[in-house]
Amino acid sequence: MIRRLLARHRLTVQYWDGWVATHRNGRAIGPRPILALHRTPNPNCAECGGTGEVQHGWPGAEEPDVDACDCAPFLPLAYVWLPNMPRWARKRWICPACGARSCTCGCYSNSPF
């Protein structure tokens, strides 16, 4: 029932695991997880054709710029900050070369993790 109500008003709930906002005295808050209420694109929009993105550019530009259409802004209409995952539940990084659990062990590693 909630899903039908949100779809009727072109709204969707989305989870973001690393949202950063500046609300309190101009200070950055985050990255923290949030649940956000976003507006979905209008399928009958004349500017974007229902994609939510508008491409524009000028002659001589290498690539066109992509902006959010007015019918579907990127910023959420409302959001709820979720608590961070407790430190004991986070995945621990282990150095593949020496097996240390510190990110600053000093070993050379060519793996991305």
PDB file of N, CA, C and O in Angstrom, residues 25-56:
ATOM      1  N   ASN A  25      25.654  25.042  11.546  1.00  0.00           N
ATOM      2  CA  ASN A  25      26.651  26.109  11.570  1.00  0.00           C
ATOM      3  C   ASN A  25      27.630  26.030  10.402  1.00  0.00           C
ATOM      4  O   ASN A  25      28.784  26.407  10.532  1.00  0.00           O
ATOM      5  N   GLY A  26      27.190  25.492   9.266  1.00  0.00           N
ATOM      6  CA  GLY A  26      28.048  25.404   8.097  1.00  0.00           C
ATOM      7  C   GLY A  26      29.046  24.268   8.138  1.00  0.00           C
ATOM      8  O   GLY A  26      29.859  24.124   7.240  1.00  0.00           O
ATOM      9  N   ARG A  27      29.009  23.436   9.174  1.00  0.00           N
ATOM     10  CA  ARG A  27      29.930  22.304   9.281  1.00  0.00           C
ATOM     11  C   ARG A  27      29.395  21.128   8.497  1.00  0.00           C
ATOM     12  O   ARG A  27      28.187  20.912   8.412  1.00  0.00           O
ATOM     13  N   ALA A  28      30.305  20.344   7.939  1.00  0.00           N
ATOM     14  CA  ALA A  28      29.908  19.139   7.210  1.00  0.00           C
ATOM     15  C   ALA A  28      29.547  18.038   8.195  1.00  0.00           C
ATOM     16  O   ALA A  28      30.244  17.824   9.182  1.00  0.00           O
ATOM     17  N   ILE A  29      28.465  17.354   7.930  1.00  0.00           N
ATOM     18  CA  ILE A  29      28.019  16.223   8.730  1.00  0.00           C
ATOM     19  C   ILE A  29      28.139  14.998   7.841  1.00  0.00           C
ATOM     20  O   ILE A  29      27.604  14.966   6.748  1.00  0.00           O
ATOM     21  N   GLY A  30      28.823  13.998   8.275  1.00  0.00           N
ATOM     22  CA  GLY A  30      28.890  12.774   7.503  1.00  0.00           C
ATOM     23  C   GLY A  30      30.309  12.431   7.112  1.00  0.00           C
ATOM     24  O   GLY A  30      31.238  13.058   7.581  1.00  0.00           O
ATOM     25  N   PRO A  31      30.514  11.448   6.303  1.00  0.00           N
ATOM     26  CA  PRO A  31      29.504  10.626   5.635  1.00  0.00           C
ATOM     27  C   PRO A  31      28.818   9.670   6.603  1.00  0.00           C
ATOM     28  O   PRO A  31      29.471   9.001   7.382  1.00  0.00           O
ATOM     29  N   ARG A  32      27.504   9.686   6.544  1.00  0.00           N
ATOM     30  CA  ARG A  32      26.667   8.825   7.377  1.00  0.00           C
ATOM     31  C   ARG A  32      25.563   8.251   6.525  1.00  0.00           C
ATOM     32  O   ARG A  32      25.157   8.838   5.537  1.00  0.00           O
ATOM     33  N   PRO A  33      25.025   7.103   6.898  1.00  0.00           N
ATOM     34  CA  PRO A  33      23.927   6.517   6.119  1.00  0.00           C
ATOM     35  C   PRO A  33      22.618   7.266   6.361  1.00  0.00           C
ATOM     36  O   PRO A  33      22.361   7.760   7.461  1.00  0.00           O
ATOM     37  N   ILE A  34      21.805   7.373   5.303  1.00  0.00           N
ATOM     38  CA  ILE A  34      20.486   7.999   5.417  1.00  0.00           C
ATOM     39  C   ILE A  34      19.464   7.206   4.624  1.00  0.00           C
ATOM     40  O   ILE A  34      19.803   6.451   3.708  1.00  0.00           O
ATOM     41  N   LEU A  35      18.213   7.375   4.981  1.00  0.00           N
ATOM     42  CA  LEU A  35      17.074   6.962   4.166  1.00  0.00           C
ATOM     43  C   LEU A  35      16.483   8.246   3.616  1.00  0.00           C
ATOM     44  O   LEU A  35      16.136   9.144   4.377  1.00  0.00           O
ATOM     45  N   ALA A  36      16.386   8.336   2.289  1.00  0.00           N
ATOM     46  CA  ALA A  36      15.965   9.588   1.668  1.00  0.00           C
ATOM     47  C   ALA A  36      14.714   9.376   0.830  1.00  0.00           C
ATOM     48  O   ALA A  36      14.532   8.334   0.213  1.00  0.00           O
ATOM     49  N   LEU A  37      13.876  10.390   0.805  1.00  0.00           N
ATOM     50  CA  LEU A  37      12.678  10.408  -0.021  1.00  0.00           C
ATOM     51  C   LEU A  37      12.967  11.271  -1.243  1.00  0.00           C
ATOM     52  O   LEU A  37      13.179  12.474  -1.121  1.00  0.00           O
ATOM     53  N   HIS A  38      13.026  10.636  -2.420  1.00  0.00           N
ATOM     54  CA  HIS A  38      13.343  11.330  -3.664  1.00  0.00           C
ATOM     55  C   HIS A  38      12.124  11.397  -4.567  1.00  0.00           C
ATOM     56  O   HIS A  38      11.251  10.538  -4.509  1.00  0.00           O
ATOM     57  N   ARG A  39      12.088  12.402  -5.429  1.00  0.00           N
ATOM     58  CA  ARG A  39      11.057  12.502  -6.454  1.00  0.00           C
ATOM     59  C   ARG A  39      11.565  11.831  -7.712  1.00  0.00           C
ATOM     60  O   ARG A  39      12.670  12.086  -8.163  1.00  0.00           O
ATOM     61  N   THR A  40      10.760  10.945  -8.290  1.00  0.00           N
ATOM     62  CA  THR A  40      11.139  10.264  -9.529  1.00  0.00           C
ATOM     63  C   THR A  40      10.817  11.159 -10.716  1.00  0.00           C
ATOM     64  O   THR A  40       9.975  12.051 -10.622  1.00  0.00           O
ATOM     65  N   PRO A  41      11.485  10.935 -11.855  1.00  0.00           N
ATOM     66  CA  PRO A  41      11.237  11.785 -13.026  1.00  0.00           C
ATOM     67  C   PRO A  41       9.810  11.661 -13.551  1.00  0.00           C
ATOM     68  O   PRO A  41       9.172  10.604 -13.451  1.00  0.00           O
ATOM     69  N   ASN A  42       9.329  12.752 -14.135  1.00  0.00           N
ATOM     70  CA  ASN A  42       8.020  12.770 -14.761  1.00  0.00           C
ATOM     71  C   ASN A  42       8.128  12.077 -16.115  1.00  0.00           C
ATOM     72  O   ASN A  42       8.911  12.497 -16.965  1.00  0.00           O
ATOM     73  N   PRO A  43       7.375  11.002 -16.360  1.00  0.00           N
ATOM     74  CA  PRO A  43       7.495  10.304 -17.645  1.00  0.00           C
ATOM     75  C   PRO A  43       7.047  11.148 -18.833  1.00  0.00           C
ATOM     76  O   PRO A  43       7.419  10.860 -19.970  1.00  0.00           O
ATOM     77  N   ASN A  44       6.270  12.201 -18.616  1.00  0.00           N
ATOM     78  CA  ASN A  44       5.781  13.056 -19.702  1.00  0.00           C
ATOM     79  C   ASN A  44       6.519  14.394 -19.769  1.00  0.00           C
ATOM     80  O   ASN A  44       6.009  15.341 -20.358  1.00  0.00           O
ATOM     81  N   CYS A  45       7.707  14.467 -19.193  1.00  0.00           N
ATOM     82  CA  CYS A  45       8.459  15.726 -19.177  1.00  0.00           C
ATOM     83  C   CYS A  45       8.947  16.058 -20.586  1.00  0.00           C
ATOM     84  O   CYS A  45       9.501  15.212 -21.286  1.00  0.00           O
ATOM     85  N   ALA A  46       8.759  17.310 -20.982  1.00  0.00           N
ATOM     86  CA  ALA A  46       9.174  17.737 -22.325  1.00  0.00           C
ATOM     87  C   ALA A  46      10.676  17.997 -22.402  1.00  0.00           C
ATOM     88  O   ALA A  46      11.262  17.912 -23.477  1.00  0.00           O
ATOM     89  N   GLU A  47      11.318  18.290 -21.271  1.00  0.00           N
ATOM     90  CA  GLU A  47      12.754  18.603 -21.292  1.00  0.00           C
ATOM     91  C   GLU A  47      13.619  17.358 -21.304  1.00  0.00           C
ATOM     92  O   GLU A  47      14.587  17.276 -22.044  1.00  0.00           O
ATOM     93  N   CYS A  48      13.331  16.389 -20.441  1.00  0.00           N
ATOM     94  CA  CYS A  48      14.209  15.220 -20.309  1.00  0.00           C
ATOM     95  C   CYS A  48      13.622  13.949 -20.904  1.00  0.00           C
ATOM     96  O   CYS A  48      14.334  12.960 -21.056  1.00  0.00           O
ATOM     97  N   GLY A  49      12.346  13.924 -21.198  1.00  0.00           N
ATOM     98  CA  GLY A  49      11.724  12.727 -21.757  1.00  0.00           C
ATOM     99  C   GLY A  49      11.549  11.609 -20.752  1.00  0.00           C
ATOM    100  O   GLY A  49      11.429  10.450 -21.134  1.00  0.00           O
ATOM    101  N   GLY A  50      11.568  11.928 -19.469  1.00  0.00           N
ATOM    102  CA  GLY A  50      11.351  10.921 -18.435  1.00  0.00           C
ATOM    103  C   GLY A  50      12.626  10.311 -17.882  1.00  0.00           C
ATOM    104  O   GLY A  50      12.563   9.415 -17.048  1.00  0.00           O
ATOM    105  N   THR A  51      13.805  10.763 -18.312  1.00  0.00           N
ATOM    106  CA  THR A  51      15.054  10.209 -17.793  1.00  0.00           C
ATOM    107  C   THR A  51      15.530  10.914 -16.534  1.00  0.00           C
ATOM    108  O   THR A  51      16.278  10.342 -15.756  1.00  0.00           O
ATOM    109  N   GLY A  52      15.143  12.164 -16.337  1.00  0.00           N
ATOM    110  CA  GLY A  52      15.562  12.922 -15.168  1.00  0.00           C
ATOM    111  C   GLY A  52      16.866  13.668 -15.368  1.00  0.00           C
ATOM    112  O   GLY A  52      17.328  14.357 -14.480  1.00  0.00           O
ATOM    113  N   GLU A  53      17.488  13.510 -16.546  1.00  0.00           N
ATOM    114  CA  GLU A  53      18.751  14.185 -16.838  1.00  0.00           C
ATOM    115  C   GLU A  53      18.633  14.978 -18.125  1.00  0.00           C
ATOM    116  O   GLU A  53      18.029  14.523 -19.090  1.00  0.00           O
ATOM    117  N   VAL A  54      19.212  16.169 -18.141  1.00  0.00           N
ATOM    118  CA  VAL A  54      19.187  17.037 -19.314  1.00  0.00           C
ATOM    119  C   VAL A  54      20.626  17.255 -19.766  1.00  0.00           C
ATOM    120  O   VAL A  54      21.482  17.634 -18.964  1.00  0.00           O
ATOM    121  N   GLN A  55      20.896  17.003 -21.046  1.00  0.00           N
ATOM    122  CA  GLN A  55      22.229  17.241 -21.600  1.00  0.00           C
ATOM    123  C   GLN A  55      22.222  18.580 -22.323  1.00  0.00           C
ATOM    124  O   GLN A  55      21.288  18.893 -23.046  1.00  0.00           O
ATOM    125  N   HIS A  56      23.270  19.349 -22.101  1.00  0.00           N
ATOM    126  CA  HIS A  56      23.401  20.618 -22.800  1.00  0.00           C
ATOM    127  C   HIS A  56      24.877  20.891 -23.014  1.00  0.00           C
ATOM    128  O   HIS A  56      25.744  20.347 -22.329  1.00  0.00           O
TER     129      HIS A  56
END
